[in-house]
PDB file of C-alpha atoms in Angstrom:
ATOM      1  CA  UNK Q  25       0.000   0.000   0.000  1.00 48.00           C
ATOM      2  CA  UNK Q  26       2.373   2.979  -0.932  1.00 50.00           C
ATOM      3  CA  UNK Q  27       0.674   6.315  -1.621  1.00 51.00           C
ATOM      4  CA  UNK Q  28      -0.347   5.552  -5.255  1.00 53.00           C
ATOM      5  CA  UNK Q  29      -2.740   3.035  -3.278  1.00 54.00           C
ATOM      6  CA  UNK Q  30      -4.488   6.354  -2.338  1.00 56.00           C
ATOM      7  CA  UNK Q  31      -6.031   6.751  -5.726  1.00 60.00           C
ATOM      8  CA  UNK Q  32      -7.315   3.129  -5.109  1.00 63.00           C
ATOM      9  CA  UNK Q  33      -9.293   4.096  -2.132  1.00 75.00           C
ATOM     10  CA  UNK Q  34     -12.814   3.406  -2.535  1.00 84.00           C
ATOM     11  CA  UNK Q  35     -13.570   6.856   0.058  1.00 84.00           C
ATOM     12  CA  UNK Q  36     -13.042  10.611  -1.564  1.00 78.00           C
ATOM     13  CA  UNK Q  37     -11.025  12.881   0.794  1.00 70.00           C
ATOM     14  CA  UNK Q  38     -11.262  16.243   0.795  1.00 70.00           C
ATOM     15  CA  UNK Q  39     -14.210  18.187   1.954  1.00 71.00           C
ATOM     16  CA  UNK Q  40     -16.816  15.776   1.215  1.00 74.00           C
ATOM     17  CA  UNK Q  41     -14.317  13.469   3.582  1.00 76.00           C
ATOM     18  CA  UNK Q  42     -13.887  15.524   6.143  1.00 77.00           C
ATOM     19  CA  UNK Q  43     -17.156  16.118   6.903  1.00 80.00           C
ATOM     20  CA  UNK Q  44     -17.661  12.165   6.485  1.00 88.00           C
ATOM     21  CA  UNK Q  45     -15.285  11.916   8.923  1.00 87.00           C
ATOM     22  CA  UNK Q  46     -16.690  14.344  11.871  1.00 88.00           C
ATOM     23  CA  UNK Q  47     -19.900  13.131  11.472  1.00 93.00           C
ATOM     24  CA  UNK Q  48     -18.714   9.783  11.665  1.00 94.00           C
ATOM     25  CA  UNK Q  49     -16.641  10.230  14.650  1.00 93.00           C
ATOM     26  CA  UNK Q  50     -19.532  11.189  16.172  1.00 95.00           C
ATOM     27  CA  UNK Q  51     -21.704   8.311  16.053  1.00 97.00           C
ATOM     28  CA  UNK Q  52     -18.550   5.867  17.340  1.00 97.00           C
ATOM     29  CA  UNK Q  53     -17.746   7.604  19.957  1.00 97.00           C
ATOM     30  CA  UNK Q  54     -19.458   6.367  22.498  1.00 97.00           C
ATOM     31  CA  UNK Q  55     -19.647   2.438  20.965  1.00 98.00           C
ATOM     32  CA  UNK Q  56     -15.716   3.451  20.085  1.00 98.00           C
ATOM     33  CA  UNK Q  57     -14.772   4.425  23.654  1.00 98.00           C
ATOM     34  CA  UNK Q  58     -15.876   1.673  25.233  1.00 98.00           C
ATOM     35  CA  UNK Q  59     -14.094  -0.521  22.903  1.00 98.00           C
ATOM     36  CA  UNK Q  60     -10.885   1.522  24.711  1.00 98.00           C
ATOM     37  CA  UNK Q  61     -11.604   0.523  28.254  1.00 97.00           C
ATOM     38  CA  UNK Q  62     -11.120  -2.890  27.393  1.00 97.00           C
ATOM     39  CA  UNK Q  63      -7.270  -2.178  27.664  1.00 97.00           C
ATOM     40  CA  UNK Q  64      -7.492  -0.794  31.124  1.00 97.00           C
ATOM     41  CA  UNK Q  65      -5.733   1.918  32.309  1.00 97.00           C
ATOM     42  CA  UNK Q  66      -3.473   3.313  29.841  1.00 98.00           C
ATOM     43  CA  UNK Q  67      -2.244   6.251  31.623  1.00 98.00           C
ATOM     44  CA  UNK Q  68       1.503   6.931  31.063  1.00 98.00           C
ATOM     45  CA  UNK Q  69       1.630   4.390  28.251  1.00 98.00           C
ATOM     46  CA  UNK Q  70       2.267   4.299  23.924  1.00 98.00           C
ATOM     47  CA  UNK Q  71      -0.300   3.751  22.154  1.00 98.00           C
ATOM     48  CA  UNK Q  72      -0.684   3.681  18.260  1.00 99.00           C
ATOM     49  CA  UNK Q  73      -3.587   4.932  16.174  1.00 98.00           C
ATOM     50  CA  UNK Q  74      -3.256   2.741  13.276  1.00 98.00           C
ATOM     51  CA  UNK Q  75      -4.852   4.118   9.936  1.00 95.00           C
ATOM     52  CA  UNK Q  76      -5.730   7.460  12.056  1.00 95.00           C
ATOM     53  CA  UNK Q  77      -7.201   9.452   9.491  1.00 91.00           C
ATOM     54  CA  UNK Q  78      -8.261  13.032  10.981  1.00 91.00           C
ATOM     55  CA  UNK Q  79      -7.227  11.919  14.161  1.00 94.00           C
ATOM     56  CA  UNK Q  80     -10.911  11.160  16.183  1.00 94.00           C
ATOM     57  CA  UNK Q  81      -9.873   8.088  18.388  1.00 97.00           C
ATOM     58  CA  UNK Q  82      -5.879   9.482  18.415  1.00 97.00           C
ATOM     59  CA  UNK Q  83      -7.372  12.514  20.628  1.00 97.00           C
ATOM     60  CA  UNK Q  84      -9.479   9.972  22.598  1.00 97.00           C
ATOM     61  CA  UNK Q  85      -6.353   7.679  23.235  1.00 98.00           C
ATOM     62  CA  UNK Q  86      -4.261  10.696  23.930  1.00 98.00           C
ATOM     63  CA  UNK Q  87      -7.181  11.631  26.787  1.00 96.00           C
ATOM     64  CA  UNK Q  88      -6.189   7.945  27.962  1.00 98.00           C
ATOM     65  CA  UNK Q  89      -2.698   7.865  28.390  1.00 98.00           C
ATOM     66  CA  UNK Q  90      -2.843  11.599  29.620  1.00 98.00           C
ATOM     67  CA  UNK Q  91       0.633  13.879  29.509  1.00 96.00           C
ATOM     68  CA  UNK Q  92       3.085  11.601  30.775  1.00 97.00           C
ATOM     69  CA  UNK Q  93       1.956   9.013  27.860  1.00 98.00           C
ATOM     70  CA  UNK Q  94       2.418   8.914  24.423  1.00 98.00           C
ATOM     71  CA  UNK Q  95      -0.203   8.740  21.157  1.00 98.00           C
ATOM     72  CA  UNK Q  96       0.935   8.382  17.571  1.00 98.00           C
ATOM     73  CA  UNK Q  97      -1.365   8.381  14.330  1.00 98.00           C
ATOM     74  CA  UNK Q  98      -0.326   6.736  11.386  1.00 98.00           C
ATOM     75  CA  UNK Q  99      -1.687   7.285   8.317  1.00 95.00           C
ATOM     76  CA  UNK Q 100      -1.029   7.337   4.270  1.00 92.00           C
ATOM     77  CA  UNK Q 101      -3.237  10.487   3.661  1.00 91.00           C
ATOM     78  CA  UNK Q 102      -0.804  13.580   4.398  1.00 92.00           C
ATOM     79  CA  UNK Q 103      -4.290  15.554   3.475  1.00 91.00           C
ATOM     80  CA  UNK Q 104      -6.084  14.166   6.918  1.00 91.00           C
ATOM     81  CA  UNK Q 105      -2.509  14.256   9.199  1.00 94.00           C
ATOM     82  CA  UNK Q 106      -2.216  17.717   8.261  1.00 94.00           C
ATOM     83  CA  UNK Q 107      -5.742  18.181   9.457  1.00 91.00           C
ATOM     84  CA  UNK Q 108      -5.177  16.315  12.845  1.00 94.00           C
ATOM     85  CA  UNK Q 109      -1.744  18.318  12.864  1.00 96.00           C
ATOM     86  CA  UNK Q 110      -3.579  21.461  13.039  1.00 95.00           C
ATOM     87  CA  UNK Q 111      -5.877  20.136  15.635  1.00 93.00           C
ATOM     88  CA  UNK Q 112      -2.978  19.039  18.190  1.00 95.00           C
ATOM     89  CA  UNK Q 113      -1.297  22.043  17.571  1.00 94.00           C
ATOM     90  CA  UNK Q 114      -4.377  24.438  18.868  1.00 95.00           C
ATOM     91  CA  UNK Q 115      -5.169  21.738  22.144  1.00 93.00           C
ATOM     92  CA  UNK Q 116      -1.593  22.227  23.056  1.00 94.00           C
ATOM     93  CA  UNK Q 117      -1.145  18.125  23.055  1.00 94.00           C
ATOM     94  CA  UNK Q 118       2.552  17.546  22.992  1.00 93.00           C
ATOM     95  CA  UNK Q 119       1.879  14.114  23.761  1.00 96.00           C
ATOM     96  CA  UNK Q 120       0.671  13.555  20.296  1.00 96.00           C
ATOM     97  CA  UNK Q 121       2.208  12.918  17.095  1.00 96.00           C
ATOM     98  CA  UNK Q 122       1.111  12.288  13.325  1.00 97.00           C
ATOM     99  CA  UNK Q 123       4.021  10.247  11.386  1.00 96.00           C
ATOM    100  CA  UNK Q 124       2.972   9.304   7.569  1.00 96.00           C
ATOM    101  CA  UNK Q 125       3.630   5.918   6.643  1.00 95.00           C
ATOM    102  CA  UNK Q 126       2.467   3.199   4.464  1.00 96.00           C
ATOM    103  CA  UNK Q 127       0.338   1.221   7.202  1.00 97.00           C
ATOM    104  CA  UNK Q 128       1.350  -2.167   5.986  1.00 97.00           C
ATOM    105  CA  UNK Q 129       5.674  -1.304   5.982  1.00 96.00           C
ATOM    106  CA  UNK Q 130       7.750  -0.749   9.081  1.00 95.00           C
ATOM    107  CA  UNK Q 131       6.387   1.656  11.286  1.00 96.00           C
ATOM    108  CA  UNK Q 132       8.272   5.044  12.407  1.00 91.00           C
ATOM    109  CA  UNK Q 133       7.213   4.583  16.127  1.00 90.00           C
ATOM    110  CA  UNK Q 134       8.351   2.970  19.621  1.00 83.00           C
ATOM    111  CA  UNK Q 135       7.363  -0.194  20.772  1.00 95.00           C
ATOM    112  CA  UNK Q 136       3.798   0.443  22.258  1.00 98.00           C
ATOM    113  CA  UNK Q 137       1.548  -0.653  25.002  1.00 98.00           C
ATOM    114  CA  UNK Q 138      -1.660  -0.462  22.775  1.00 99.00           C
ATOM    115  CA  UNK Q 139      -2.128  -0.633  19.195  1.00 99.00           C
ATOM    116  CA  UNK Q 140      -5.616   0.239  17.774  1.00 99.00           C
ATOM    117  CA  UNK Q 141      -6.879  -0.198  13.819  1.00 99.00           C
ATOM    118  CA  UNK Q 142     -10.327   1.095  13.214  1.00 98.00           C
ATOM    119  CA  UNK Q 143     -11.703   0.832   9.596  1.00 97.00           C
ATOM    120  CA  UNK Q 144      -8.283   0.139   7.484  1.00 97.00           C
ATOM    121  CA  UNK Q 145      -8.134  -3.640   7.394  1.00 98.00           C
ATOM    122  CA  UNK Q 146     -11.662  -3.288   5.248  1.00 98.00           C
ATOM    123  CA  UNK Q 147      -9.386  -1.372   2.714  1.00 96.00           C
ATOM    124  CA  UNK Q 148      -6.129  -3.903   2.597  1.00 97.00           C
ATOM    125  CA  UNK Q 149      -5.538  -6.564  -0.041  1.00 96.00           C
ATOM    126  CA  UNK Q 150      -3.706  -8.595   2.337  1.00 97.00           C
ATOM    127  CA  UNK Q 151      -4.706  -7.041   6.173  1.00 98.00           C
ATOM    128  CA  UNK Q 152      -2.307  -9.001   7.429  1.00 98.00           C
ATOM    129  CA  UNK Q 153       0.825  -7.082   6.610  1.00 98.00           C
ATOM    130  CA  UNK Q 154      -0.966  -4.290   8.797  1.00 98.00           C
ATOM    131  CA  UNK Q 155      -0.790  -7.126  11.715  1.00 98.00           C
ATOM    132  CA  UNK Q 156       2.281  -8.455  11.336  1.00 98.00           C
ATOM    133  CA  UNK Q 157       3.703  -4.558  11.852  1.00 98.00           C
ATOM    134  CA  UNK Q 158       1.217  -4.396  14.976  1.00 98.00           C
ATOM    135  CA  UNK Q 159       2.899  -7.620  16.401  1.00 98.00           C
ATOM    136  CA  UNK Q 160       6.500  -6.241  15.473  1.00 97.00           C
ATOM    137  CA  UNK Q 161       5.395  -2.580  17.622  1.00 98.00           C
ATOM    138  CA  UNK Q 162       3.563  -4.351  20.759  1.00 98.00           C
ATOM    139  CA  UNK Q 163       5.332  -5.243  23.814  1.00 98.00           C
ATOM    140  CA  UNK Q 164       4.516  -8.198  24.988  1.00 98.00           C
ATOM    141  CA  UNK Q 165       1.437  -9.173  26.377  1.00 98.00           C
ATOM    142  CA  UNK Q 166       0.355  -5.967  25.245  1.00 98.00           C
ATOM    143  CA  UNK Q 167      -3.285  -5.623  23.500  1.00 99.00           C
ATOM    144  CA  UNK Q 168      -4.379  -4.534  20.226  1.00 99.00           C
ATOM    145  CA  UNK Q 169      -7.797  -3.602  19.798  1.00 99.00           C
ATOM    146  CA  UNK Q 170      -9.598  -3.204  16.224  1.00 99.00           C
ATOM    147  CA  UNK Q 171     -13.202  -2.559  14.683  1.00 99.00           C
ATOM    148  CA  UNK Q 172     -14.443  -2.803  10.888  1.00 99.00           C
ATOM    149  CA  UNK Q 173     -17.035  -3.306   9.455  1.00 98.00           C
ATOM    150  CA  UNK Q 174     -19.821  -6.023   7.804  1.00 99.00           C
ATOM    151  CA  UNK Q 175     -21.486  -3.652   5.109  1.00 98.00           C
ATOM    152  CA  UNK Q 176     -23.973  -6.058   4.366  1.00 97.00           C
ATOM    153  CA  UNK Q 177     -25.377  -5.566   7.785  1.00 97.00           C
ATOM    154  CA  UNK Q 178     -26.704  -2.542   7.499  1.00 98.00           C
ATOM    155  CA  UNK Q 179     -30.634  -2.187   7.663  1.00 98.00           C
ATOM    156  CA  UNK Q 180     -32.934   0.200   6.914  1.00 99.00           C
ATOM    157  CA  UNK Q 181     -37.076   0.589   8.332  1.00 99.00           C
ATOM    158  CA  UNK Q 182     -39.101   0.395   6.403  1.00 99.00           C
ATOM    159  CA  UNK Q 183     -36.686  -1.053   3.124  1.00 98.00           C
ATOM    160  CA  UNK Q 184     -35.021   1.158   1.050  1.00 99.00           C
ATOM    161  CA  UNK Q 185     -34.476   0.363  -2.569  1.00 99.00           C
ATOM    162  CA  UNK Q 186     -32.122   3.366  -2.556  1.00 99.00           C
ATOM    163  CA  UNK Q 187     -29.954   2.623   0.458  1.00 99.00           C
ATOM    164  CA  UNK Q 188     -29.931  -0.742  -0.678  1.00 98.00           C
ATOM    165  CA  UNK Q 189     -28.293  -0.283  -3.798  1.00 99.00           C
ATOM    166  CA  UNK Q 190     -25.990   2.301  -2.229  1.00 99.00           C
ATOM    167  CA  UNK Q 191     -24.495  -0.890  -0.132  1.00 98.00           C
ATOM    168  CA  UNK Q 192     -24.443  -3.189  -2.986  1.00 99.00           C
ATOM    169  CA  UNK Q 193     -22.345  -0.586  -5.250  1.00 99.00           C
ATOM    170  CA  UNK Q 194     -20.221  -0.003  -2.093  1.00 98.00           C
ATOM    171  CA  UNK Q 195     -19.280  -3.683  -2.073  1.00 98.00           C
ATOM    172  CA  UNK Q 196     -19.154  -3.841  -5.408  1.00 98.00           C
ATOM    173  CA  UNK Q 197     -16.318  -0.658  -5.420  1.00 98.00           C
ATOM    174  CA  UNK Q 198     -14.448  -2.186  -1.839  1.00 98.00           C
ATOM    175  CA  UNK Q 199     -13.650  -5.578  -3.868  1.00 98.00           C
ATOM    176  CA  UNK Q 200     -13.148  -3.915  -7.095  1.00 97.00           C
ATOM    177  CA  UNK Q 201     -10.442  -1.765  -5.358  1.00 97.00           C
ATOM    178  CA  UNK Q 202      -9.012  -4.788  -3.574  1.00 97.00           C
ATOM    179  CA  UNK Q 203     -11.090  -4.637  -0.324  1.00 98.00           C
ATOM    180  CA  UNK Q 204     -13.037  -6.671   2.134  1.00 98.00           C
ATOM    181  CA  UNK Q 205     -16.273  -4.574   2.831  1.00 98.00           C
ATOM    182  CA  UNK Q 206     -17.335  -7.734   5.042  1.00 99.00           C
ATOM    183  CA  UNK Q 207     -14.314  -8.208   6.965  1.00 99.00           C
ATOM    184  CA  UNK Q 208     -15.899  -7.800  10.279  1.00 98.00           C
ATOM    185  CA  UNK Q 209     -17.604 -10.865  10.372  1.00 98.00           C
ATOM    186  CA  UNK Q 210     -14.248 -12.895  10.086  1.00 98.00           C
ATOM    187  CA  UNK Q 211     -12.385 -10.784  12.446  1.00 98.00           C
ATOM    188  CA  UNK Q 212     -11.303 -12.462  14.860  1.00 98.00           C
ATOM    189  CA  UNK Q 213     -10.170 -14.871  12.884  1.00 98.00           C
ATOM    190  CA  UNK Q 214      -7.750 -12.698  11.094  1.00 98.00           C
ATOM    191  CA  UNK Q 215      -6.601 -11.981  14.417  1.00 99.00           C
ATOM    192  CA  UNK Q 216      -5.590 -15.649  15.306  1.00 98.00           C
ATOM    193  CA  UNK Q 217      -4.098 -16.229  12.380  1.00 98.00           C
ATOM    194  CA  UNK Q 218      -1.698 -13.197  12.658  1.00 98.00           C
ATOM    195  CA  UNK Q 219      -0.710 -14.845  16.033  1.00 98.00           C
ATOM    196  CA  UNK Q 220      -2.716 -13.171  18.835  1.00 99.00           C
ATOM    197  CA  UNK Q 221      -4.057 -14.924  21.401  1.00 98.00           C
ATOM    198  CA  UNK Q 222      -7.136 -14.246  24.121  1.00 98.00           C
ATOM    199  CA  UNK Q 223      -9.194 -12.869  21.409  1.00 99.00           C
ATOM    200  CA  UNK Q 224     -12.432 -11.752  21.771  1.00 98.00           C
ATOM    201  CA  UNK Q 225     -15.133 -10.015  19.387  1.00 98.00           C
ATOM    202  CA  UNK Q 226     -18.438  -8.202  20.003  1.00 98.00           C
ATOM    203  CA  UNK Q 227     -20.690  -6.617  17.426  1.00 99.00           C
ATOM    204  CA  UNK Q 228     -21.948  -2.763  17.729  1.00 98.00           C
ATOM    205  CA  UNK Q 229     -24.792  -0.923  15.550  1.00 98.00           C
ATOM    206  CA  UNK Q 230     -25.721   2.392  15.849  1.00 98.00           C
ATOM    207  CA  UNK Q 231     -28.912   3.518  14.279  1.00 98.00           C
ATOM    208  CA  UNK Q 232     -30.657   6.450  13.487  1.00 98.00           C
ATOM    209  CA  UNK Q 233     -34.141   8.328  13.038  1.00 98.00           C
ATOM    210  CA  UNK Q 234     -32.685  11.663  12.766  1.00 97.00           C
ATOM    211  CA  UNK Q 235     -29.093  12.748  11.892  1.00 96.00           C
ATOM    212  CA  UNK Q 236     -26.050  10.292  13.203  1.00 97.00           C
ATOM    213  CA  UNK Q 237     -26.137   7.060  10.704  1.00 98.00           C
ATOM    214  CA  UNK Q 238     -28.696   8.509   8.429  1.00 98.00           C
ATOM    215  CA  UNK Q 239     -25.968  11.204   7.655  1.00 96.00           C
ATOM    216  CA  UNK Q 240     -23.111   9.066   7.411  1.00 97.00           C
ATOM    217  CA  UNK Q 241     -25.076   7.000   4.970  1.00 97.00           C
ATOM    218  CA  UNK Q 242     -25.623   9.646   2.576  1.00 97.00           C
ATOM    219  CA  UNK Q 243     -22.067  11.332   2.951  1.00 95.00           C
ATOM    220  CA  UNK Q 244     -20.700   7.807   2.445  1.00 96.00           C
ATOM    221  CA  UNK Q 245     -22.797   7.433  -0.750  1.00 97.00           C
ATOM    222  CA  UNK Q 246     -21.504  10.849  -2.221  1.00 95.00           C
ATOM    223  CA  UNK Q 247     -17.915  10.234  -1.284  1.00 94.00           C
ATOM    224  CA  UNK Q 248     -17.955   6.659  -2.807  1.00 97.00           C
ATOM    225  CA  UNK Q 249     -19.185   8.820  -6.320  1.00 97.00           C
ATOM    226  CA  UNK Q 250     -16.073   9.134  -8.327  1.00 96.00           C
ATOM    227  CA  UNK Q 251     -15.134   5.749  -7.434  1.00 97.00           C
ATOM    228  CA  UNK Q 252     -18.375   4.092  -8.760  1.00 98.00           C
ATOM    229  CA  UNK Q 253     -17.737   6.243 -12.430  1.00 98.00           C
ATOM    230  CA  UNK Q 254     -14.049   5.287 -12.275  1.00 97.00           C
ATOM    231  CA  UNK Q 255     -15.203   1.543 -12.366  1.00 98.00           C
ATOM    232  CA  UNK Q 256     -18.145   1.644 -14.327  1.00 98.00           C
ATOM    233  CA  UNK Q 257     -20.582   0.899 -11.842  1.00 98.00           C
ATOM    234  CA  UNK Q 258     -22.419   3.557 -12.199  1.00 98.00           C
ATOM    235  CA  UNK Q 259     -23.148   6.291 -14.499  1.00 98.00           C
ATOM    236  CA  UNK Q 260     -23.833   9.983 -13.358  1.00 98.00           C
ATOM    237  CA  UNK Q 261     -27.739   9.910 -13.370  1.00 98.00           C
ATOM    238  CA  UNK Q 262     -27.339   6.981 -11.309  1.00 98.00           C
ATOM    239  CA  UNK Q 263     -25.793   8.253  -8.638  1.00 98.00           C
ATOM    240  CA  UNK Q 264     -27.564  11.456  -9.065  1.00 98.00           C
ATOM    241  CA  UNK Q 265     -30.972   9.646  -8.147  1.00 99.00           C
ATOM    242  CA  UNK Q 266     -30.011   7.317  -5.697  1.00 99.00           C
ATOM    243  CA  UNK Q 267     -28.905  10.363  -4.323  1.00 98.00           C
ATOM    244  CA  UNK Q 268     -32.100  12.389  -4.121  1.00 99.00           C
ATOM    245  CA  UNK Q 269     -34.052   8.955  -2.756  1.00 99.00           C
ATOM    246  CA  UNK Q 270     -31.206   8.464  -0.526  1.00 99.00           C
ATOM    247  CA  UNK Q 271     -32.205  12.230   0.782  1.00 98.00           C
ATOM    248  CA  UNK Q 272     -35.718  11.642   0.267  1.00 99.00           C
ATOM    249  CA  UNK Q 273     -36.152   8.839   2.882  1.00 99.00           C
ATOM    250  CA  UNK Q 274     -33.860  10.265   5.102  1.00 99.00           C
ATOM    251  CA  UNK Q 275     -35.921  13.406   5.570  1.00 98.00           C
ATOM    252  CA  UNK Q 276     -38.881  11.270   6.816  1.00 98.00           C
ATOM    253  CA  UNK Q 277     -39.074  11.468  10.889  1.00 97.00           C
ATOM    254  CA  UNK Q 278     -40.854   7.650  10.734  1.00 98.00           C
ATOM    255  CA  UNK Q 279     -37.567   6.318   8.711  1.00 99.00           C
ATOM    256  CA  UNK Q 280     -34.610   4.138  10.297  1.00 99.00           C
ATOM    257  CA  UNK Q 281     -30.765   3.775   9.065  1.00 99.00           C
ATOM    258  CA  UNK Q 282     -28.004   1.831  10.831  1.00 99.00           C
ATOM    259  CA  UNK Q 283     -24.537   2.410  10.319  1.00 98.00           C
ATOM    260  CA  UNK Q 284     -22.675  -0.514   9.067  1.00 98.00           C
ATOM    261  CA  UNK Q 285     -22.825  -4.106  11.502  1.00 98.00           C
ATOM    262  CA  UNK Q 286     -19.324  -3.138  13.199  1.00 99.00           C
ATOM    263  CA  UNK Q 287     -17.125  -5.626  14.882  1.00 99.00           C
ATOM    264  CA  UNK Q 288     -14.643  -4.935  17.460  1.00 99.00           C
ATOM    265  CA  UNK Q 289     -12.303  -7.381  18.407  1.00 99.00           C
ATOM    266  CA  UNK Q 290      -9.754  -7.754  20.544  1.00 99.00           C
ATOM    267  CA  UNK Q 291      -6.377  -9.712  21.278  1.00 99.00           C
ATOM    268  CA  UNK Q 292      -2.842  -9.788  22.659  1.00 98.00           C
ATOM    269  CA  UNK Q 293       0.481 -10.404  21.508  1.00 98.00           C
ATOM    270  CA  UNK Q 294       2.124 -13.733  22.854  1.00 92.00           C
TER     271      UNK Q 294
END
């Protein structure tokens, strides 16, 4: 995954991203955060925010290990680091660091006490490069924790055509680029295969009437756009109506979205 790879992510950065990501941040957080406690105290510790992105769960980790700890984000996407940069820089958090680096190579960091993944292994042709780095950071007996996601989990009340089809061309675009948009469901099992042991795994759904997965579904739709005409998936018009019925049915007050079926899982290095 060097940063050509970045073209072959199924997700548009930018703007449309951004937003993406701060409304998704949102909606983990509290599923997210208790997914963090199940390392224990981390205060004083290393900890590494693996495919960081913006940064969401590295400011969360670097509330765990407090000032005498240490938090570092790694990410491909000098875009979002520069984002999460700015962001450190303003809360004063000296603590923190963003280091760019191809996720699935050695890793510019120490060895760490914690090392958490949330949402790359979806996007990785072989997700076990990412792991084998994670093993090579972790002390051991120290934990890594991870989450992704099961796409085809996602349910809607009452059915939408719309947001249906918006998950099938997001599958459709994941495996096209080289992903796994159903990972979740085997994840634990990727663990114990890269050599973890005491894993554990727990599904989380959010779900929404107003706002919170309703958005994420339709920002995730738009930013998937370029991706779907790149392939030939889908044309324009296409994604231009499924679009509007996308908007449509999330207006209505009587209509429920979920986020994605999300597993987090859990295990530590031998």
């Amino acid at each position: 995954m060097t940063k050509d790879a970045l073209k072959f992510y199924p997700i548009k950065g930018g703007e449309i991203g951004r937003s993406r990501l701060a409304v998704l941040a949102q909606v983990l957080a509290p599923t997210t955060e208790l997914h963090l406690q199940r390392a224990g105290p981390l205060a004083g510790l290393t900890a590494i925010d693996v495919g960081c992105g913006g940064g969401d769960v590295t400011f969360a980790l670097a509330r765990h290990v407090g000032p005498k700890g240490q938090v570092i984000g790694i990410d491909l996407d000098e875009e979002k680091l520069g984002w999460a940069r700015s962001e450190a820089q303003a809360q004063g958090l000296g603590h923190l660091r963003f280091e760019a680096c191809d996720v699935t190579q050695a890793w510019p960091v120490p060895s760490a006490d914690l090392v958490y993944a949330r949402f790359i292994l979806t996007h990785l042709r072989t997700p076990q490069d990412l792991l084998t780095q994670a093993k090579r950071a972790l002390k051991p007996g120290a934990m890594i924790l991870v989450e992704d996601i099961d796409i085809a989990g996602r349910f809607t009340y009452p059915e939408s055509p719309a947001l249906n089809t918006a998950s099938d061309l997001y599958m459709a675009l994941s495996r096209r680029r080289g992903g796994d948009p159903i990972i979740g469901r085997r994840l634990d099992l990727v663990l114990e295969q890269a050599g973890f042991r005491d894993v554990g795994t727990t599904v989380v759904q959010p779900f929404s009437r107003q706002g919170g997965a309703k958005d994420v579904a339709a920002l995730t739709f738009a930013a998937i756009g370029d991706g779907l005409k790149a392939e030939g998936l889908a044309s324009a018009e296409d994604i231009a109506r499924i679009s509007r019925e996308i908007e449509e049915f999330n207006s209505r007050p009587d209509t429920v979205v979920s986020m994605p079926r999300i597993f987090q899982a859990w295990g530590r290095k031998v």
